[in-house]
Short mmCIF file of C-alpha atoms in Angstrom, two decimals:
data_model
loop_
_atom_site.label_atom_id
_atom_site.label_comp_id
_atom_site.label_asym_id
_atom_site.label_seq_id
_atom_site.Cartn_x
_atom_site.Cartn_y
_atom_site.Cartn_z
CA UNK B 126 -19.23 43.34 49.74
CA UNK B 127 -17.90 39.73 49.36
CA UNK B 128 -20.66 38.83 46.62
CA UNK B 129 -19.73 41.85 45.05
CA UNK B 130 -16.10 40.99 44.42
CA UNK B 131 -16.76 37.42 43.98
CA UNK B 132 -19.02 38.49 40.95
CA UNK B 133 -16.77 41.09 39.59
CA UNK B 134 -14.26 38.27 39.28
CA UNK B 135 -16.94 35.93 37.82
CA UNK B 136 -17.18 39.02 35.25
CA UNK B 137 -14.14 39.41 34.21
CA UNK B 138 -13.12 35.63 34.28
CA UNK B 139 -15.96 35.11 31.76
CA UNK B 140 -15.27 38.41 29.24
CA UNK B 141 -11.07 37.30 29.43
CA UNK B 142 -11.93 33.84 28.68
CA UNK B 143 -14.60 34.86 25.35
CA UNK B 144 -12.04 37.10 24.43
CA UNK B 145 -9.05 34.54 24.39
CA UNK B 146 -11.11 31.86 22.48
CA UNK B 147 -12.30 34.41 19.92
CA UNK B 148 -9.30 36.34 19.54
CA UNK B 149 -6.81 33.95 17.46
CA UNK B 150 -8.82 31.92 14.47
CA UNK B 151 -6.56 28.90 13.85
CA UNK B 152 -6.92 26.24 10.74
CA UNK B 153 -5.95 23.09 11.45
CA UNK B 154 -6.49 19.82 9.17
CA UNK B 155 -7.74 16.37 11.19
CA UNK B 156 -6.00 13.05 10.02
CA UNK B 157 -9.44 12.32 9.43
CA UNK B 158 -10.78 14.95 7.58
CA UNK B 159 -10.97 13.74 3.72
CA UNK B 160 -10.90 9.43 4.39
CA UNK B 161 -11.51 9.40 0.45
CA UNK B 162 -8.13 11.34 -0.29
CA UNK B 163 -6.03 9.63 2.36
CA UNK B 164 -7.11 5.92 1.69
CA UNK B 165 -7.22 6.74 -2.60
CA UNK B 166 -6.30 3.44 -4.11
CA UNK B 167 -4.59 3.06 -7.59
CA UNK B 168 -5.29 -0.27 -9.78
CA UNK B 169 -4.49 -0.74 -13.19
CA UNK B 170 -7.55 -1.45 -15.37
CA UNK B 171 -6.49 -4.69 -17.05
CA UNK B 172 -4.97 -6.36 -14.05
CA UNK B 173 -6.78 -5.47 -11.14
CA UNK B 174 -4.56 -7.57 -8.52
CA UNK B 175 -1.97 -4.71 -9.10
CA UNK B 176 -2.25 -1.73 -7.14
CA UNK B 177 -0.11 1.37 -6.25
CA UNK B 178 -0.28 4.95 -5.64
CA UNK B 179 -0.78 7.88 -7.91
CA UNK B 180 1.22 8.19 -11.20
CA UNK B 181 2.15 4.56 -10.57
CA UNK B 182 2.29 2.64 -13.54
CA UNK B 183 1.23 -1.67 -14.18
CA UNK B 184 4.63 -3.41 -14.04
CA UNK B 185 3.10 -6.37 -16.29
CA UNK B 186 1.50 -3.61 -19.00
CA UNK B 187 2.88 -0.29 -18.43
CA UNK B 188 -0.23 1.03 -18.02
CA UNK B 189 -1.04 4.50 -15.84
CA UNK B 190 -2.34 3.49 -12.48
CA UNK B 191 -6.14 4.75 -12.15
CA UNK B 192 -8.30 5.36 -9.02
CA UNK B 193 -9.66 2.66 -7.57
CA UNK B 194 -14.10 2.59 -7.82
CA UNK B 195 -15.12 2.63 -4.09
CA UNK B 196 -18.11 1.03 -3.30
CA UNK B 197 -20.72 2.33 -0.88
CA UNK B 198 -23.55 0.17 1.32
CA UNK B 199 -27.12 2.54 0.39
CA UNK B 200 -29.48 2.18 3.14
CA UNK B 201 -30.98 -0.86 1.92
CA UNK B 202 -27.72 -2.64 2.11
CA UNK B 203 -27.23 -2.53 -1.74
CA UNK B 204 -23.49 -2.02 -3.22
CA UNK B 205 -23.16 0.91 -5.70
CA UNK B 206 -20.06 3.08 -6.99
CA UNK B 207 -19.32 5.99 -5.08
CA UNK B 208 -20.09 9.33 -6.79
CA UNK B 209 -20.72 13.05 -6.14
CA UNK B 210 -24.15 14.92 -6.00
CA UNK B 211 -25.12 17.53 -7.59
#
């Protein structure tokens, strides 16, 4: 009689539990979730030492602030612009 109640209680701890962590979808966003985005560097394209954030503009030129090129190590160590697939 004992195993029996100790696995009805094993039972019904396991179906509550699937329940509760299926019942209530959540989105959440990780501080780390788009690097790219967060760490999006502005430069102006004729003097490169100046940098800023979006719609910044070059205090020597006036120019509109564009994103910065990032560059990205290939697996054979080479250095080539970031871009997207297709």
């Amino acid at each position: 009689m004992k195993t029996l109640t100790n696995l009805a209680l094993i039972a019904l701890l396991l179906t509550s539990t699937s329940v509760f962590a299926t019942a209530a979808p959540h989105e959440h966003q990780h501080d780390n979730a788009n690097p790219q985005q967060q760490a999006q560097t502005y430069v102006c394209p004729m003097h490169p030492e100046v940098t800023g954030n979006k719609g910044d503009t070059c205090p020597k030129c006036g120019m509109d602030l564009e994103p910065k090129a990032t560059e990205v190590k290939t697996a054979e160590g080479t250095m080539h612009n970031a871009h997207e697939h297709h």
